[in-house]
Every structure is written in structure tokens, then in C-alpha cells.
C-alpha positions as YAML, in Angstrom:
chain: A
units: angstrom
residues:
- id: 1
  name: MET
  ca: [0.00, -0.29, 0.30]
- id: 2
  name: LYS
  ca: [2.77, 2.56, 0.67]
- id: 3
  name: ILE
  ca: [4.78, 1.73, -2.33]
- id: 4
  name: LEU
  ca: [1.50, 2.37, -4.29]
- id: 5
  name: LYS
  ca: [1.11, 6.06, -2.32]
- id: 6
  name: ILE
  ca: [4.47, 6.79, -3.67]
- id: 7
  name: LEU
  ca: [3.73, 5.67, -7.04]
- id: 8
  name: ILE
  ca: [0.44, 7.42, -7.49]
- id: 9
  name: PHE
  ca: [2.30, 10.55, -5.79]
- id: 10
  name: LEU
  ca: [5.51, 10.50, -8.72]
- id: 11
  name: SER
  ca: [2.58, 10.12, -11.44]
- id: 12
  name: LEU
  ca: [0.65, 13.25, -10.14]
- id: 13
  name: PHE
  ca: [4.12, 15.08, -9.15]
- id: 14
  name: VAL
  ca: [5.51, 14.36, -12.86]
- id: 15
  name: MET
  ca: [1.84, 15.07, -14.58]
- id: 16
  name: GLY
  ca: [2.00, 18.47, -12.78]
- id: 17
  name: ILE
  ca: [5.52, 19.18, -14.25]
- id: 18
  name: ILE
  ca: [4.20, 18.42, -17.65]
- id: 19
  name: PHE
  ca: [1.20, 20.82, -17.24]
- id: 20
  name: MET
  ca: [3.10, 23.63, -16.19]
- id: 21
  name: ASN
  ca: [5.84, 23.24, -18.89]
- id: 22
  name: PHE
  ca: [2.81, 23.31, -21.15]
- id: 23
  name: LEU
  ca: [1.75, 26.60, -19.40]
- id: 24
  name: ILE
  ca: [5.07, 27.96, -19.99]
- id: 25
  name: SER
  ca: [5.77, 27.21, -23.51]
- id: 26
  name: LYS
  ca: [2.01, 28.62, -24.42]
- id: 27
  name: GLU
  ca: [2.52, 31.74, -22.46]
- id: 28
  name: LYS
  ca: [5.93, 32.16, -24.60]
- id: 29
  name: ARG
  ca: [4.27, 31.62, -27.80]
- id: 30
  name: GLU
  ca: [1.70, 33.88, -27.25]
- id: 31
  name: VAL
  ca: [4.18, 36.34, -26.46]
- id: 32
  name: VAL
  ca: [6.27, 35.82, -29.62]
- id: 33
  name: SER
  ca: [2.76, 36.38, -31.14]
- id: 34
  name: ILE
  ca: [2.17, 39.58, -29.52]
- id: 35
  name: ASN
  ca: [5.17, 40.87, -30.74]
- id: 36
  name: GLU
  ca: [5.28, 39.80, -34.46]
- id: 37
  name: GLU
  ca: [1.86, 41.67, -34.37]
- id: 38
  name: ILE
  ca: [3.20, 44.88, -32.52]
- id: 39
  name: TYR
  ca: [7.06, 45.46, -33.88]
- id: 40
  name: SER
  ca: [6.26, 45.05, -37.83]
- id: 41
  name: GLY
  ca: [7.59, 48.11, -40.06]
- id: 42
  name: ILE
  ca: [10.31, 49.27, -42.01]
- id: 43
  name: ILE
  ca: [14.06, 51.31, -41.08]
- id: 44
  name: VAL
  ca: [16.60, 52.30, -42.53]
- id: 45
  name: ILE
  ca: [20.00, 52.23, -40.75]
- id: 46
  name: ASP
  ca: [22.61, 54.66, -41.99]
- id: 47
  name: PRO
  ca: [26.29, 54.00, -41.59]
- id: 48
  name: GLY
  ca: [28.25, 57.11, -41.46]
- id: 49
  name: HIS
  ca: [30.98, 57.72, -43.61]
- id: 50
  name: GLY
  ca: [32.87, 54.76, -45.68]
- id: 51
  name: GLY
  ca: [35.47, 54.50, -48.14]
- id: 52
  name: GLU
  ca: [38.30, 57.25, -48.11]
- id: 53
  name: ASP
  ca: [36.11, 58.95, -45.12]
- id: 54
  name: THR
  ca: [36.97, 57.56, -42.49]
- id: 55
  name: GLY
  ca: [34.96, 60.29, -40.13]
- id: 56
  name: ALA
  ca: [36.77, 60.94, -36.59]
- id: 57
  name: ILE
  ca: [39.50, 58.94, -35.93]
- id: 58
  name: SER
  ca: [41.14, 58.11, -32.47]
- id: 59
  name: GLN
  ca: [44.47, 58.85, -30.74]
- id: 60
  name: ASN
  ca: [44.26, 54.73, -31.22]
- id: 61
  name: ASN
  ca: [43.76, 55.00, -35.70]
- id: 62
  name: VAL
  ca: [40.29, 53.31, -34.96]
- id: 63
  name: ASN
  ca: [38.36, 55.18, -37.38]
- id: 64
  name: GLU
  ca: [34.53, 56.21, -36.87]
- id: 65
  name: LYS
  ca: [33.51, 54.37, -40.10]
- id: 66
  name: ASP
  ca: [34.46, 51.04, -39.17]
- id: 67
  name: VAL
  ca: [33.18, 51.46, -35.37]
- id: 68
  name: VAL
  ca: [29.97, 52.97, -36.57]
- id: 69
  name: LEU
  ca: [29.42, 49.90, -39.27]
- id: 70
  name: ASP
  ca: [29.99, 47.33, -36.72]
- id: 71
  name: ILE
  ca: [27.17, 48.85, -34.78]
- id: 72
  name: SER
  ca: [25.01, 49.14, -37.31]
- id: 73
  name: LEU
  ca: [25.22, 45.26, -38.72]
- id: 74
  name: LYS
  ca: [24.61, 44.22, -35.18]
- id: 75
  name: LEU
  ca: [21.45, 46.69, -34.65]
- id: 76
  name: GLY
  ca: [20.13, 45.62, -38.01]
- id: 77
  name: GLU
  ca: [19.60, 41.84, -36.97]
- id: 78
  name: LYS
  ca: [18.72, 42.07, -33.53]
- id: 79
  name: LEU
  ca: [15.78, 44.73, -35.43]
- id: 80
  name: GLU
  ca: [15.42, 41.93, -38.27]
- id: 81
  name: GLU
  ca: [14.73, 39.46, -35.25]
- id: 82
  name: ASN
  ca: [11.97, 41.86, -34.11]
- id: 83
  name: ASN
  ca: [10.04, 41.50, -37.43]
- id: 84
  name: PHE
  ca: [11.54, 45.09, -39.00]
- id: 85
  name: LYS
  ca: [12.09, 44.80, -42.30]
- id: 86
  name: VAL
  ca: [16.12, 46.71, -42.37]
- id: 87
  name: TYR
  ca: [17.70, 48.16, -45.03]
- id: 88
  name: PHE
  ca: [21.21, 49.61, -45.23]
- id: 89
  name: THR
  ca: [22.58, 52.70, -46.58]
- id: 90
  name: ARG
  ca: [25.98, 50.51, -46.84]
- id: 91
  name: LYS
  ca: [27.33, 47.44, -45.23]
- id: 92
  name: SER
  ca: [30.75, 47.37, -46.33]
- id: 93
  name: ASP
  ca: [33.71, 49.76, -46.38]
- id: 94
  name: LYS
  ca: [32.49, 52.26, -48.79]
- id: 95
  name: ALA
  ca: [31.10, 55.94, -49.49]
- id: 96
  name: LEU
  ca: [27.92, 56.60, -51.54]
- id: 97
  name: GLY
  ca: [29.83, 59.56, -53.27]
- id: 98
  name: ASN
  ca: [32.77, 61.28, -54.79]
- id: 99
  name: THR
  ca: [32.07, 64.27, -52.30]
- id: 100
  name: VAL
  ca: [30.49, 64.67, -48.81]
- id: 101
  name: ARG
  ca: [28.07, 66.55, -50.67]
- id: 102
  name: SER
  ca: [27.01, 63.72, -53.01]
- id: 103
  name: ASP
  ca: [27.61, 60.83, -50.30]
- id: 104
  name: ILE
  ca: [24.76, 62.53, -47.52]
- id: 105
  name: ILE
  ca: [22.40, 63.62, -50.90]
- id: 106
  name: ASN
  ca: [22.91, 60.08, -52.31]
- id: 107
  name: ARG
  ca: [22.06, 58.51, -48.95]
- id: 108
  name: ALA
  ca: [19.34, 60.70, -48.04]
- id: 109
  name: LYS
  ca: [17.88, 59.76, -52.17]
- id: 110
  name: PHE
  ca: [18.45, 55.88, -50.89]
- id: 111
  name: ILE
  ca: [16.59, 56.64, -47.26]
- id: 112
  name: ASN
  ca: [13.61, 58.66, -49.19]
- id: 113
  name: ALA
  ca: [12.90, 55.82, -51.94]
- id: 114
  name: ARG
  ca: [12.78, 52.97, -48.93]
- id: 115
  name: ASN
  ca: [9.57, 54.22, -47.97]
- id: 116
  name: ALA
  ca: [10.57, 53.37, -44.12]
- id: 117
  name: ASP
  ca: [8.92, 54.45, -40.80]
- id: 118
  name: ILE
  ca: [12.26, 55.74, -39.40]
- id: 119
  name: PHE
  ca: [15.79, 56.06, -40.51]
- id: 120
  name: LEU
  ca: [19.18, 56.32, -37.83]
- id: 121
  name: SER
  ca: [22.09, 57.59, -38.84]
- id: 122
  name: ILE
  ca: [24.73, 56.37, -36.75]
- id: 123
  name: HIS
  ca: [27.75, 58.25, -36.33]
- id: 124
  name: LEU
  ca: [30.55, 59.05, -33.13]
- id: 125
  name: ASN
  ca: [32.07, 62.20, -32.58]
- id: 126
  name: GLY
  ca: [35.00, 63.71, -32.54]
- id: 127
  name: SER
  ca: [37.23, 66.80, -31.27]
- id: 128
  name: ASP
  ca: [40.54, 68.43, -30.61]
- id: 129
  name: VAL
  ca: [39.71, 68.09, -26.99]
- id: 130
  name: GLU
  ca: [40.59, 65.04, -25.90]
- id: 131
  name: SER
  ca: [38.47, 65.18, -22.27]
- id: 132
  name: ALA
  ca: [35.20, 66.17, -24.40]
- id: 133
  name: LYS
  ca: [32.99, 62.41, -24.02]
- id: 134
  name: GLY
  ca: [29.25, 61.88, -24.47]
- id: 135
  name: VAL
  ca: [26.33, 60.52, -26.12]
- id: 136
  name: GLU
  ca: [23.67, 62.91, -27.78]
- id: 137
  name: SER
  ca: [21.03, 62.81, -30.28]
- id: 138
  name: TYR
  ca: [19.66, 64.90, -33.21]
- id: 139
  name: SER
  ca: [16.14, 64.73, -34.26]
- id: 140
  name: ARG
  ca: [14.88, 66.70, -37.52]
- id: 141
  name: PHE
  ca: [13.65, 70.01, -37.74]
- id: 142
  name: LEU
  ca: [9.92, 70.93, -36.72]
- id: 143
  name: ASP
  ca: [9.43, 66.93, -36.55]
- id: 144
  name: ASP
  ca: [7.67, 65.86, -33.46]
- id: 145
  name: LYS
  ca: [8.08, 62.28, -33.93]
- id: 146
  name: SER
  ca: [11.57, 62.75, -34.97]
- id: 147
  name: TYR
  ca: [11.80, 64.27, -31.26]
- id: 148
  name: LEU
  ca: [9.90, 61.25, -30.03]
- id: 149
  name: LEU
  ca: [12.34, 58.53, -31.57]
- id: 150
  name: ALA
  ca: [15.66, 60.62, -30.52]
- id: 151
  name: GLU
  ca: [14.17, 61.05, -26.77]
- id: 152
  name: SER
  ca: [13.33, 57.26, -27.03]
- id: 153
  name: ILE
  ca: [16.61, 56.22, -27.57]
- id: 154
  name: GLN
  ca: [18.76, 58.88, -25.70]
- id: 155
  name: ASP
  ca: [16.65, 57.96, -22.18]
- id: 156
  name: GLU
  ca: [17.93, 54.58, -23.18]
- id: 157
  name: LEU
  ca: [21.35, 55.16, -23.70]
- id: 158
  name: SER
  ca: [21.84, 57.75, -21.05]
- id: 159
  name: SER
  ca: [20.43, 55.44, -18.26]
- id: 160
  name: ILE
  ca: [23.50, 52.87, -18.91]
- id: 161
  name: GLU
  ca: [25.71, 55.68, -17.77]
- id: 162
  name: TYR
  ca: [29.07, 54.31, -20.32]
- id: 163
  name: THR
  ca: [29.57, 58.20, -20.74]
- id: 164
  name: LYS
  ca: [27.83, 61.96, -20.25]
- id: 165
  name: ASP
  ca: [24.23, 61.94, -21.27]
- id: 166
  name: ARG
  ca: [24.29, 65.19, -23.92]
- id: 167
  name: GLY
  ca: [20.80, 65.06, -24.65]
- id: 168
  name: ILE
  ca: [18.87, 65.89, -27.81]
- id: 169
  name: LYS
  ca: [19.68, 68.67, -30.00]
- id: 170
  name: GLU
  ca: [16.92, 69.75, -32.16]
- id: 171
  name: THR
  ca: [18.33, 70.67, -35.62]
- id: 172
  name: ASN
  ca: [17.77, 73.96, -37.59]
- id: 173
  name: GLU
  ca: [16.52, 73.45, -41.05]
- id: 174
  name: LYS
  ca: [19.88, 74.13, -42.71]
- id: 175
  name: SER
  ca: [22.01, 72.07, -40.47]
- id: 176
  name: LEU
  ca: [23.52, 68.29, -40.68]
- id: 177
  name: GLY
  ca: [22.22, 67.59, -44.41]
- id: 178
  name: ILE
  ca: [21.07, 63.72, -44.03]
- id: 179
  name: LEU
  ca: [18.37, 65.30, -41.74]
- id: 180
  name: ARG
  ca: [17.61, 68.06, -43.91]
- id: 181
  name: TYR
  ca: [17.74, 66.02, -46.99]
- id: 182
  name: THR
  ca: [15.17, 63.33, -45.69]
- id: 183
  name: ASN
  ca: [11.42, 63.19, -45.65]
- id: 184
  name: ILE
  ca: [10.81, 60.87, -43.16]
- id: 185
  name: THR
  ca: [11.02, 60.39, -39.34]
- id: 186
  name: GLY
  ca: [14.80, 60.02, -38.23]
- id: 187
  name: VAL
  ca: [17.41, 60.75, -36.01]
- id: 188
  name: LEU
  ca: [20.63, 61.33, -36.34]
- id: 189
  name: LEU
  ca: [23.30, 59.49, -32.96]
- id: 190
  name: GLU
  ca: [26.54, 60.33, -31.84]
- id: 191
  name: LEU
  ca: [27.32, 57.76, -29.63]
- id: 192
  name: GLY
  ca: [30.36, 58.69, -27.99]
- id: 193
  name: PHE
  ca: [33.69, 60.86, -28.92]
- id: 194
  name: ILE
  ca: [36.02, 57.95, -30.39]
- id: 195
  name: THR
  ca: [38.45, 60.75, -29.64]
- id: 196
  name: ASN
  ca: [38.10, 60.31, -25.77]
- id: 197
  name: SER
  ca: [40.23, 57.29, -24.48]
- id: 198
  name: GLU
  ca: [36.99, 56.13, -22.02]
- id: 199
  name: ASP
  ca: [34.49, 56.59, -24.64]
- id: 200
  name: GLU
  ca: [36.61, 54.81, -27.42]
- id: 201
  name: LYS
  ca: [37.28, 51.61, -25.14]
- id: 202
  name: TYR
  ca: [33.64, 51.45, -24.64]
- id: 203
  name: LEU
  ca: [32.70, 51.70, -28.29]
- id: 204
  name: ILE
  ca: [35.28, 49.36, -29.31]
- id: 205
  name: SER
  ca: [34.32, 46.51, -27.52]
- id: 206
  name: GLU
  ca: [32.02, 43.62, -27.91]
- id: 207
  name: GLU
  ca: [30.25, 44.20, -24.91]
- id: 208
  name: GLY
  ca: [30.33, 48.13, -25.05]
- id: 209
  name: GLN
  ca: [28.59, 47.58, -28.48]
- id: 210
  name: ASP
  ca: [26.29, 44.76, -27.56]
- id: 211
  name: ILE
  ca: [24.82, 47.30, -24.84]
- id: 212
  name: ILE
  ca: [24.71, 49.94, -27.24]
- id: 213
  name: VAL
  ca: [22.62, 47.88, -30.03]
- id: 214
  name: TYR
  ca: [20.33, 46.90, -26.62]
- id: 215
  name: CYS
  ca: [19.75, 50.43, -25.93]
- id: 216
  name: ILE
  ca: [18.91, 51.47, -29.55]
- id: 217
  name: LEU
  ca: [16.71, 48.81, -30.14]
- id: 218
  name: ASN
  ca: [14.78, 49.39, -26.85]
- id: 219
  name: GLY
  ca: [14.49, 52.81, -27.84]
- id: 220
  name: ILE
  ca: [13.07, 52.11, -30.86]
- id: 221
  name: LEU
  ca: [10.48, 49.57, -29.60]
- id: 222
  name: ASN
  ca: [9.15, 52.04, -26.93]
- id: 223
  name: TYR
  ca: [9.09, 54.70, -29.54]
- id: 224
  name: PHE
  ca: [6.75, 52.43, -32.01]
- id: 225
  name: ASN
  ca: [4.53, 51.65, -28.59]
- id: 226
  name: GLU
  ca: [4.34, 55.06, -28.02]
- id: 227
  name: ILE
  ca: [2.96, 55.72, -31.60]
- id: 228
  name: LYS
  ca: [0.76, 52.63, -32.44]
...
């Protein structure tokens, strides 16, 4: 009789575990389904510079163009995992024009032609003053959605305190060509100063890049939740 009770108890225990696993599995499937419904859209990622245009250069000869490309490709991968369609203005070390002006105009044309929901232009800052550091975001002139997107991303990036929070800069109609020549909601991100040793160390590290990508992704998701 004692053995029978033990067997019954074990059977009920195993059935309980199976039932709990079923509920957990069902819950996970439902969450994925909800995310697929909410997070769908088209995003263009614009890694700054490329080719002969190195962008800012660190004291260790690290080029802005290379770091922003690495971060952009990682970000694109995470966005695709969240059901976004992602386009890149460049996925390799190349410029889109022979001059700075033609490069910016061609990037803007590419972005405008994608019929995207948002775009992000990814950059690093540089300064002759080695102590200058920080992350900042630029929004399009008189564009409330652009400001909201910049705010959502800036809040996430500043929350991890990897560098100084330099805030959101609202551009005027004559500055920052990529924001001036595009006609969709977008932001330009300056993720830190490559010329600052502390910022540089974080920006080129795998861990630092992964955390930055995670923050940008969260900012984008928060933005889409806000406007839905």
C-alpha cells in the first residue's frame, strides 16, 4: 500500500510538471505572437562615412567609419529578429559619393526611396579636446515624431551611464544634411567621442557595442509602442 501511494504521488508530480511546462510554453508562444503583431515596419540604418571618408579618428587610429558599421550591422540583426524590415545605406567600407555633399545626397535619396517608417544615421563624435565625451541625439527640424524617437533612444542610452549624457539637439533647417534632405522620421545618433579614451574603449568593445545596440533597440520599440 505504501509503495502504491508513492507511485501515485510520483505520477501526479510528473503530470504536474508536464502541465506547467505546457502553460509556460503556451505563454512564450503568445508573447512571440504579440511581438510579431506590434513590431513590424521598415527601418533604414545609415552607418556614417565610409571609403576614403574615415570620419573621426581616435588617438589609436581607430576610424569612426569602422566602429559605426559594426554597431549598425549588429543593430540590423536585432531589428530583423523583432520582425522589422531593415535596409542599410552601406554594409561595407564604401562611400556613396565622391564628395561629402554627393555622399549625403545619395544617402538621403536611398532613404527616401525605401518608404520606411524611420531611419537612424549612426555616428561617433570627435574633438581636439581629449576630455570631450558623451552621447547625443539629433532630431529633424520641426518634426515631433523625430524628437520622440530621439528622446526614446537617448533615454535608453543615457540610462546605462557609459558616458556623459549630452541630450537631444533639435536641428535647424540648414544643418546636418542627412536630416535636412530626408522626408521621413529619423534621427542622427552620436554614440560617443572616439577621440576620448574612455568612450573609445567602450565603443570598440564587444560588450559595449552589444549594450549600445540593446539600448537603441529598446528605444525604437518604445517609440513604436508610443505612436501605435
